[in-house]
XYZ file of C-alpha atoms in Angstrom:
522
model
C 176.039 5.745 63.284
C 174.843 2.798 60.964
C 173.977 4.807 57.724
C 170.549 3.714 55.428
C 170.705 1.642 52.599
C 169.498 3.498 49.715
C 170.187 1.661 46.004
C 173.585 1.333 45.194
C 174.316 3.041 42.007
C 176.040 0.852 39.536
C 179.170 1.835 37.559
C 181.488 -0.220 34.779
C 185.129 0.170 36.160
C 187.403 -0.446 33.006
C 190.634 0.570 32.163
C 190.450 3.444 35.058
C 187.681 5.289 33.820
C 183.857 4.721 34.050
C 182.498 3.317 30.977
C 178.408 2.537 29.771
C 175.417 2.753 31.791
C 174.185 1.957 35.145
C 174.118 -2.165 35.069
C 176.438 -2.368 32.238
C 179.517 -4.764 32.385
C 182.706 -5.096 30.618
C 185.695 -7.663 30.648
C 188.474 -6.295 32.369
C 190.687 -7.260 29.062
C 193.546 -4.485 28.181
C 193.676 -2.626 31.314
C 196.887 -0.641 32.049
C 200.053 -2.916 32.030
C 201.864 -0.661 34.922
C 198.346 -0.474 37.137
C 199.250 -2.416 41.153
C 195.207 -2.856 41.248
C 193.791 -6.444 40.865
C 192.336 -5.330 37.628
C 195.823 -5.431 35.900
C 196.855 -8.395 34.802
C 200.364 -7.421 36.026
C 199.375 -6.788 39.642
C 200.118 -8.867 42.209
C 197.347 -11.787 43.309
C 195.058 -11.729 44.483
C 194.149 -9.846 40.620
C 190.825 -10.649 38.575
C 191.018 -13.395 36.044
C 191.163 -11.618 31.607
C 187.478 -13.006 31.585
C 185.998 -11.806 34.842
C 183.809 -8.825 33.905
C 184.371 -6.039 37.127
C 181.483 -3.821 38.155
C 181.532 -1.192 40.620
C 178.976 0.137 43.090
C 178.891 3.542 45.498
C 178.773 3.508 48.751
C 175.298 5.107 49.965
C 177.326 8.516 51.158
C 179.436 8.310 48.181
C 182.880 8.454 49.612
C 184.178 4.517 48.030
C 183.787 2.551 45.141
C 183.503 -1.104 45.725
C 184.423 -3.307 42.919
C 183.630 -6.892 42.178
C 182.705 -9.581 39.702
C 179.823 -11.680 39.500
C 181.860 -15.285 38.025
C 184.415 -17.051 38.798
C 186.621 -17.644 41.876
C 186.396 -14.038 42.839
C 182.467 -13.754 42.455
C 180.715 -11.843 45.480
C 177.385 -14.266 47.091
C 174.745 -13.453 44.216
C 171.648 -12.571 47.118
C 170.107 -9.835 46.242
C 167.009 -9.768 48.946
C 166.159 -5.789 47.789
C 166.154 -6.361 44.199
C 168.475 -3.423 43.768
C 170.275 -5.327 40.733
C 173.074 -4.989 43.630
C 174.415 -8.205 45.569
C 173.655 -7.436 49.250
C 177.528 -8.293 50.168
C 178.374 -5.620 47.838
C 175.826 -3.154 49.786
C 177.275 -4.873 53.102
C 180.560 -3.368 52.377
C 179.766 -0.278 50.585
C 177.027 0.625 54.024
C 180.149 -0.472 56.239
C 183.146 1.045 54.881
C 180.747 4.574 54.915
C 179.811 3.937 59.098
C 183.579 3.642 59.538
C 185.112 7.054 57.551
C 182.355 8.826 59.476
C 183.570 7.692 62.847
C 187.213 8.053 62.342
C 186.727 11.218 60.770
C 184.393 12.414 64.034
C 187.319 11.713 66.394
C 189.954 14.140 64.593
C 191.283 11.640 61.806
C 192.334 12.554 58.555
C 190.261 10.818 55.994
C 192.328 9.828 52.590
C 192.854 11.906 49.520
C 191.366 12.010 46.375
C 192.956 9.769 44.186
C 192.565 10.925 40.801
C 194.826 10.317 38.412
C 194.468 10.857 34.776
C 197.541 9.419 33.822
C 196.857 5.986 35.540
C 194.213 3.548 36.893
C 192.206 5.319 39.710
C 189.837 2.780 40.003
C 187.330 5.142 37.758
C 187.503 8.565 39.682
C 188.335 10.072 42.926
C 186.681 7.774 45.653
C 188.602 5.413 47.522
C 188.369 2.177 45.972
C 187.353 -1.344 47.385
C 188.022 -4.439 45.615
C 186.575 -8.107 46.615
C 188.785 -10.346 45.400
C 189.583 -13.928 46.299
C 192.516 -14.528 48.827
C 192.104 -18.180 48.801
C 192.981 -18.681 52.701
C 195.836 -17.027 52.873
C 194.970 -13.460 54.006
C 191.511 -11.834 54.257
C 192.564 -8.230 53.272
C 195.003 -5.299 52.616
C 195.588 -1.388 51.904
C 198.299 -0.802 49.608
C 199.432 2.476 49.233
C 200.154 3.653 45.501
C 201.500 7.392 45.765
C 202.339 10.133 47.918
C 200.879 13.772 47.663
C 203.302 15.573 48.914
C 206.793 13.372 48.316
C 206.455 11.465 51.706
C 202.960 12.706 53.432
C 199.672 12.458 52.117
C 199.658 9.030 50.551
C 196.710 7.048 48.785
C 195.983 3.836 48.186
C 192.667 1.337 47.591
C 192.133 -1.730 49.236
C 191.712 -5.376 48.746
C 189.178 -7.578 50.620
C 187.778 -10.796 50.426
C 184.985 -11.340 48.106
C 182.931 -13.999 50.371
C 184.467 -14.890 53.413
C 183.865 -18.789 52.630
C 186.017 -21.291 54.747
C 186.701 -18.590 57.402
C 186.420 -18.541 60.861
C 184.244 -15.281 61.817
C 180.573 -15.769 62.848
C 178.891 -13.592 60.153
C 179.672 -11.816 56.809
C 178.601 -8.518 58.770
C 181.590 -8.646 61.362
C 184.028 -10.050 59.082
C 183.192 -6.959 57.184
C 183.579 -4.553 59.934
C 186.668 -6.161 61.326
C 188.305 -5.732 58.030
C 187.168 -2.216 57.166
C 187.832 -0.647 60.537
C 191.453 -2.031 60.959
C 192.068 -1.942 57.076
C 190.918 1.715 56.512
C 193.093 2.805 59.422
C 196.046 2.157 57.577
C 194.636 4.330 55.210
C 194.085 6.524 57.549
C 197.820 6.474 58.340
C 199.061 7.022 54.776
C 197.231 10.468 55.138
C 199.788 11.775 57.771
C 202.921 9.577 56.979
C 203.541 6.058 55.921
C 206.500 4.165 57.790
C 206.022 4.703 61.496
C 206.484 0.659 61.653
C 205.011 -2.632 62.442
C 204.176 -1.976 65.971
C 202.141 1.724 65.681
C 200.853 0.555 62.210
C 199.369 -2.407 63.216
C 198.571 -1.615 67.108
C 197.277 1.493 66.246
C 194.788 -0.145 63.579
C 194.025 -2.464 66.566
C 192.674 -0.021 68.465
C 190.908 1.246 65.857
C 189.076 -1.786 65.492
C 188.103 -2.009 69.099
C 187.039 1.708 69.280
C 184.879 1.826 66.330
C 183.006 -1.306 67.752
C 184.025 -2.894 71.150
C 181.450 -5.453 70.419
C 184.459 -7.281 68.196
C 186.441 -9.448 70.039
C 189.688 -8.533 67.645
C 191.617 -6.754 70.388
C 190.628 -9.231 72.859
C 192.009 -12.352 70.789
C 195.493 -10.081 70.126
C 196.623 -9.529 73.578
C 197.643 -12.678 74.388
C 200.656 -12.029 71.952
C 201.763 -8.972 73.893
C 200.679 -10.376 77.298
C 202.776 -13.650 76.755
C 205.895 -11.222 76.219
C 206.064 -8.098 78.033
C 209.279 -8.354 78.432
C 210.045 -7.436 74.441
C 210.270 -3.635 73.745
C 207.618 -1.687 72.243
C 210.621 0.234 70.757
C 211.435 -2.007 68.405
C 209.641 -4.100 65.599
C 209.865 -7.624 66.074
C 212.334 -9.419 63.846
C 211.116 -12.998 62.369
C 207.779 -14.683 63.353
C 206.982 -11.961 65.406
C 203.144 -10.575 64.182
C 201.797 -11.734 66.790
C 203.809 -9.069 69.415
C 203.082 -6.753 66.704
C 199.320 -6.946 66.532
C 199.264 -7.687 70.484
C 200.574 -4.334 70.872
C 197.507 -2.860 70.303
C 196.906 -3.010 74.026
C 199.147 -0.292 74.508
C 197.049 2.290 72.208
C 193.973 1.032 73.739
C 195.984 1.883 77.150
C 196.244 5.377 75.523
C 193.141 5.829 73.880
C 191.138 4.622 77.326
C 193.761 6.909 79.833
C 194.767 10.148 78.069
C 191.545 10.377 75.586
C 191.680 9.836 71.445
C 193.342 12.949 70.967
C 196.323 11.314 71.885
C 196.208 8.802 68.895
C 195.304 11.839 66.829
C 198.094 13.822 67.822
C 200.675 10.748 67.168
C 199.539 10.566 63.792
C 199.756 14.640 63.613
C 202.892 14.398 65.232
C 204.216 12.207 62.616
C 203.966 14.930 60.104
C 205.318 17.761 61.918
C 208.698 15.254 62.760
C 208.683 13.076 59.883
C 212.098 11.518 60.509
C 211.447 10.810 64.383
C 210.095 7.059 65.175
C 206.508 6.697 67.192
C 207.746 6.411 70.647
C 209.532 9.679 70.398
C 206.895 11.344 68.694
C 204.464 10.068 71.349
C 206.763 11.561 74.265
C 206.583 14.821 72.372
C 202.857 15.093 72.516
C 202.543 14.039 75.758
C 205.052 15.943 77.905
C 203.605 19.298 75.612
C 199.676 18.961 76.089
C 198.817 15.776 78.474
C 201.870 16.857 81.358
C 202.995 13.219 81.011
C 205.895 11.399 78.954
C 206.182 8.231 77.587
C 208.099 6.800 80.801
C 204.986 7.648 82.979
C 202.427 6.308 80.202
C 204.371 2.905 80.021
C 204.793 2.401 83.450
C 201.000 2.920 84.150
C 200.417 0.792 81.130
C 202.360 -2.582 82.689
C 201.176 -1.264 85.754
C 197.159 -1.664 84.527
C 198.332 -4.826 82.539
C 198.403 -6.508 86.026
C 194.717 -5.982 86.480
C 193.322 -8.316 83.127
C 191.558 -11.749 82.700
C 190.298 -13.502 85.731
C 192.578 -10.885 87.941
C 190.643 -7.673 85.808
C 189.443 -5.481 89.481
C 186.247 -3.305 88.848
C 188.361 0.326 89.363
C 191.424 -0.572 88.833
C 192.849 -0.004 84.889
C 190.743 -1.238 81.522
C 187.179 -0.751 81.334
C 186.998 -4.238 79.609
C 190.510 -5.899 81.150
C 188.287 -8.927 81.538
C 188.342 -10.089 78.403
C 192.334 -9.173 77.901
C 194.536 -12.266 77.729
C 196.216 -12.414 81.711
C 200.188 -11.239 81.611
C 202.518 -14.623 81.796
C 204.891 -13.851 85.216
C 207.121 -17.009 85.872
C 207.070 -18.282 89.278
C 209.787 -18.400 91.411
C 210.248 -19.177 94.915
C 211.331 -16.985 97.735
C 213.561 -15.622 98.812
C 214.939 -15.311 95.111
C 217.843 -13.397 93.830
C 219.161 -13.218 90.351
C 221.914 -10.897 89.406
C 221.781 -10.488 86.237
C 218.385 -9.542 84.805
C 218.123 -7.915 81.618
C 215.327 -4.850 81.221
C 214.556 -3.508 77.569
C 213.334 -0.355 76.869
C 209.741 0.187 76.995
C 209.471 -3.250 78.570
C 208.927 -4.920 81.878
C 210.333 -8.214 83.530
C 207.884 -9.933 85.749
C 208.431 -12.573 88.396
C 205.487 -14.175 90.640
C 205.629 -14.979 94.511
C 203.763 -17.144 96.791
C 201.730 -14.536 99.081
C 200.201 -14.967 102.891
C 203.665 -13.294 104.589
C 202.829 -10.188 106.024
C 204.648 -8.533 103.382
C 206.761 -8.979 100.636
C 209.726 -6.796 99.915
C 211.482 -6.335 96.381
C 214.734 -4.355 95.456
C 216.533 -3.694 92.065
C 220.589 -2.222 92.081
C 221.399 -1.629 87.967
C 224.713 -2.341 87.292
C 227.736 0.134 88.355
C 227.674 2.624 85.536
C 224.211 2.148 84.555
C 221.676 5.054 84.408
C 218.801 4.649 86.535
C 216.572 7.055 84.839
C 213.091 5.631 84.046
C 213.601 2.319 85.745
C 210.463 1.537 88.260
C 209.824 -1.064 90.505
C 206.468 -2.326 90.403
C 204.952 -5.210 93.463
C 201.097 -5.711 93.258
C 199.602 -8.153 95.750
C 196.917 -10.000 93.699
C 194.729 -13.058 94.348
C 193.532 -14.952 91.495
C 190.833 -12.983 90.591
C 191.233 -9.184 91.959
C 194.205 -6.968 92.136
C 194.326 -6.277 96.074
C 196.649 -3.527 95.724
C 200.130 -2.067 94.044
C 202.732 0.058 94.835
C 205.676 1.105 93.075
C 209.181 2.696 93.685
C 210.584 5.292 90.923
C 214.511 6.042 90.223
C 216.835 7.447 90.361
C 217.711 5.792 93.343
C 218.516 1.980 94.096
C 214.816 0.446 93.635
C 213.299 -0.815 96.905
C 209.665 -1.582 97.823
C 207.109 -3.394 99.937
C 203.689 -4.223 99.626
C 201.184 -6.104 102.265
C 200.366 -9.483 101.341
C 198.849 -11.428 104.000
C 195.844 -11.872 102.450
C 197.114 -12.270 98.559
C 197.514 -15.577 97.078
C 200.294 -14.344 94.895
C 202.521 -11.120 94.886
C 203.391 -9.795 91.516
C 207.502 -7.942 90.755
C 208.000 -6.440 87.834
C 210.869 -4.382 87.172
C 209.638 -1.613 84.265
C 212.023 0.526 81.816
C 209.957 3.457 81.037
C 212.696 4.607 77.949
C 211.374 5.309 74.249
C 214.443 4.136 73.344
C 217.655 2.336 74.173
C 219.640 -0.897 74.735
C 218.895 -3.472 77.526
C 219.799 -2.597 80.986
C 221.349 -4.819 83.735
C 220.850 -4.853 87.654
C 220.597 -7.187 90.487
C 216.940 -8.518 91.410
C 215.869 -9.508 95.259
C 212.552 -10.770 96.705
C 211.643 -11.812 99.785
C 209.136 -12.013 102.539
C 208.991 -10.592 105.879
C 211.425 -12.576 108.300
C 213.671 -14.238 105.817
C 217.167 -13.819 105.590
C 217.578 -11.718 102.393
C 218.843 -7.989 101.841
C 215.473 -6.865 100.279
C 213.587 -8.832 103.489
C 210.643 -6.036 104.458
C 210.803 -3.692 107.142
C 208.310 -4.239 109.571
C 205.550 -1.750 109.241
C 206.125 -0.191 112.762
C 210.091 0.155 111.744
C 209.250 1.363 108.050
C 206.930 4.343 109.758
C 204.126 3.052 106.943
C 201.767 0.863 106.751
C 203.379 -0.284 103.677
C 201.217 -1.332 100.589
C 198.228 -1.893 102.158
C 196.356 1.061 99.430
C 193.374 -0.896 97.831
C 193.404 -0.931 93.701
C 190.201 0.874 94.227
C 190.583 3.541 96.792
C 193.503 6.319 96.903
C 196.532 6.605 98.892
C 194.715 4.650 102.276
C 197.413 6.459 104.751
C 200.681 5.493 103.155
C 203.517 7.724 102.952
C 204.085 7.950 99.743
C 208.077 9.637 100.028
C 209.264 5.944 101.757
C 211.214 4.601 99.822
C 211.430 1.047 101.805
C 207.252 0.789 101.089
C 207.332 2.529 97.730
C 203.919 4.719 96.795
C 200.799 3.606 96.292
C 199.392 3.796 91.956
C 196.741 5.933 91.461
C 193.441 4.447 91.178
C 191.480 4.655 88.115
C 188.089 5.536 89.150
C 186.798 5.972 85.605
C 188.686 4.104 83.161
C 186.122 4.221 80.055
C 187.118 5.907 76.835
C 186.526 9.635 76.957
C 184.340 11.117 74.726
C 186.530 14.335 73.934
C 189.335 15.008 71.532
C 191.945 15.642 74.803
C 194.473 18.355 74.067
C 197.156 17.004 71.391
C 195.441 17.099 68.582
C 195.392 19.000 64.808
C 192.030 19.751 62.726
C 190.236 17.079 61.436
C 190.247 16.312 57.565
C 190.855 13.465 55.447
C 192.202 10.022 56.690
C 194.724 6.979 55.521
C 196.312 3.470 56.223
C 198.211 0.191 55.788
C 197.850 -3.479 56.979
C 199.255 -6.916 57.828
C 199.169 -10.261 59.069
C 199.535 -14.251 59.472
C 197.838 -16.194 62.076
C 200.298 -18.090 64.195
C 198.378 -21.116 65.801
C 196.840 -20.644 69.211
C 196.973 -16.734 69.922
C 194.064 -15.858 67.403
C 190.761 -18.235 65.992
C 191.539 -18.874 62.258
C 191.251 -15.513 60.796
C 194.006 -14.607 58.361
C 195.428 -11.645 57.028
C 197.210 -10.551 53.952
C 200.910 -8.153 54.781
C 199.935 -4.748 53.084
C 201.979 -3.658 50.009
């Protein structure tokens, strides 16, 4: 709901505490030595400058306090087209930051805690504070989280955002804005259950955020080429060295959860969080879904790599995302057939892919793990695809040896992937074969007539289409999706809404995003 725009009133923020009238300003000068905001000169850049005098303005419903200065490298744009005596980016942010806290707190978020605090800078009082600062290029915002209510839940914070958006990349002030305050006040958000879930559900999680609060924004669409171009690194893990790009790509798979089990599952992983506050995110996610969605995190990550098959020019009206068009295509290397390899390595809460010429009447896939290995949550995965539908997929499930066939004489290309559906673990080993019908290979198909199926030939869009679904040499058709569009309800997992909180990151790495930058939250 885009809120109205009634006059900003305007507030002196000084050493923590409101000072003057409406319209009065005072140099930040002798603020609090020990005070992380950017009004101390012992905080951190990006900081005001001793001479710049800081105002602050309320947001029209009250909830922030945006800050800013009027000289200087940090000044806001002076327009003021309503006369209000308030710079219209300063309204721009104030009107923005409101739309988002109402949305996240109308699907079951927590919205962040007061932050009073006599004893230090609060920013003036009890609202969350906003400060537009300069990050000269090198980052366009940040939450950083100051204290913790209750030891290690319940944290609060402010944030920092750019004060003008000059030299960057986005197409107008109003969706730099939004970008920022939907994926930067979701780490708030996240500070309100329980800080330290890592990289991956902080940042993919504030993703999603973005994209739900306004698919419009093309933010989760220009992150998921740096999952797509990797899905064989774990979701279980954060990514050590240059890795932000995985991180932020992995947005994809809340999206996956947000757009298949409902928003009450991102509300309960958050919840979650604070009833197991040692656990990591994939466990906590397996919790909530096994108790109130009759799933686990096995079945939601298979589906997931399953549905990632189905994106860019191959995205198939009824068949996974609602907007898999714009999604960056998953990178499968090519490989002749027949092809064996004997050693390929599966991480947990990952998938290896491999891509097949098509036309044979079908193409047959088997994985053997290791002696000694455990089978459990290891699928096979074979979707006959041309290069702009998914035609159709089917998929064979442990523990057994993995074998399956799908129908390919009318794909262009026939898509393996072998999937470890584990929330945790180490890399697992096992023998890969593929091969068409009539060559000479041990995973060579069945013919149909032999197989008693007429194996893989179930449509992305229709259900079952006569195949047995308990052979094993076909493997079972996936469910279609026949409605994959974001729910509108809470779903089941879920705790009473209240106040929210967050945290945020980032560095552009050249080619996966346009030349948007982002400051790594304190």
């Amino acid at each position: 709901m885009t809120l109205g725009v009634p006059t900003l009133l305007l507030l002196l923020t000084g050493a923590g505490t409101p000072r003057g009238l409406p319209h009065e300003r005072e140099a930040v000068a002798g603020l609090a030595a020990e005070s992380s905001r950017p009004t101390s000169p012992t905080s951190p850049e990006p900081r005001y400058l001793p001479e710049d005098t800081v105002e602050s303005a309320l947001s029209p419903g009250g909830r922030f306090r945006i800050h800013f200065t009027r000289q200087g490298k940090h000044a806001v744009p002076a327009a003021d087209a309503d006369g209000s005596g308030v710079p219209d980016f300063v309204e721009l942010v104030g009107r923005t930051y409101e739309r988002v806290a109402t949305f996240y707190a109308g699907l079951g978020f927590r919205l962040p805690p007061d932050d009073t605090n006599p004893a230090g800078d609060d920013g003036g009082d009890g609202r969350f504070d906003v400060y537009l600062v300069d990050f000269a290029g090198i980052g366009d915002g940040a939450f950083r989280q100051e204290t913790c209510l209750d030891g290690t839940t319940r944290c609060t914070g402010f944030m920092l955002q750019e004060n003008d958006f000059a030299g960057y990349s986005y197409p107008s002030d109003s969706e730099a804005v939004e970008i920022l305050s939907s994926h930067e006040f979701f780490h708030a958000v996240q500070a309100a259950y329980r800080p330290g879930l890592g990289g991956i559900a902080s940042e993919g999680t504030a993703v999603w955020a973005t994209e739900r609060f306004e698919p419009a924004l093309d933010d989760l669409e220009n992150f998921t080429r740096g999952y797509m171009i990797s899905p064989d690194s774990t979701l279980t893990l954060d990514p050590a060295g240059p890795g932000v790009s995985f991180t932020y790509g992995a947005g994809l798979f809340f999206q996956f959860l947000g757009e298949h089990y409902g928003d009450g599952a991102l509300v309960a992983l958050l919840e979650e969080s604070v009833r197991e506050p040692e656990a990591r995110w994939p466990v906590l996610l397996d919790t909530c879904l096994r108790r109130d969605f009759a799933s686990s995190f096995d079945a939601a990550f298979t589906l997931f790599a399953t549905w990632n098959l189905g994106t860019g020019p191959r995205a198939t009206p009824g068949f996974g995302y609602a907007r898999g068009e714009g999604y960056a295509p998953v990178s499968a290397p090519a490989v002749a057939l027949p092809h064996t390899q004997d050693r390929v390595r599966v991480a947990a809460a990952a998938s290896r892919l491999f891509e097949v010429p098509g036309g044979a009447s079908f193409v047959g896939a088997s994985f053997e793990p290791e002696p000694g290995t455990d089978p459990a949550a290891l699928h096979l995965v074979l979707a006959a695809v041309t290069d702009d539908a998914v035609l159709r997929v089917v998929t064979a499930d442990g523990p057994e040896a993995l074998r399956a066939q799908v129908a390919s004489g009318d794909a262009t290309r026939v898509v393996v992937a072998v999937v470890d559906g584990r929330n945790e673990g180490l890399g697992r080993y096992g023998r890969l074969c593929i091969a068409a019908t009539g060559q000479a290979a041990s995973c060579a198909p069945l013919d149909a007539q032999d197989a008693g199926t007429d194996a893989g030939t179930a449509d992305a869009g229709t259900s079952d289409a006569g195949m047995d679904a308990g052979t094993v040499d076909a493997g079972r058709p996936v469910d279609p999706i026949d409605d994959p569009r974001t729910p509108d309800d809470d779903g089941g997992c879920q705790a009473a809404g209240g106040p929210l909180s967050g945290a945020l990151v980032a560095l552009l790495l050249g080619g996966v995003l346009r030349a948007r930058r982002r400051s790594r939250a304190r």
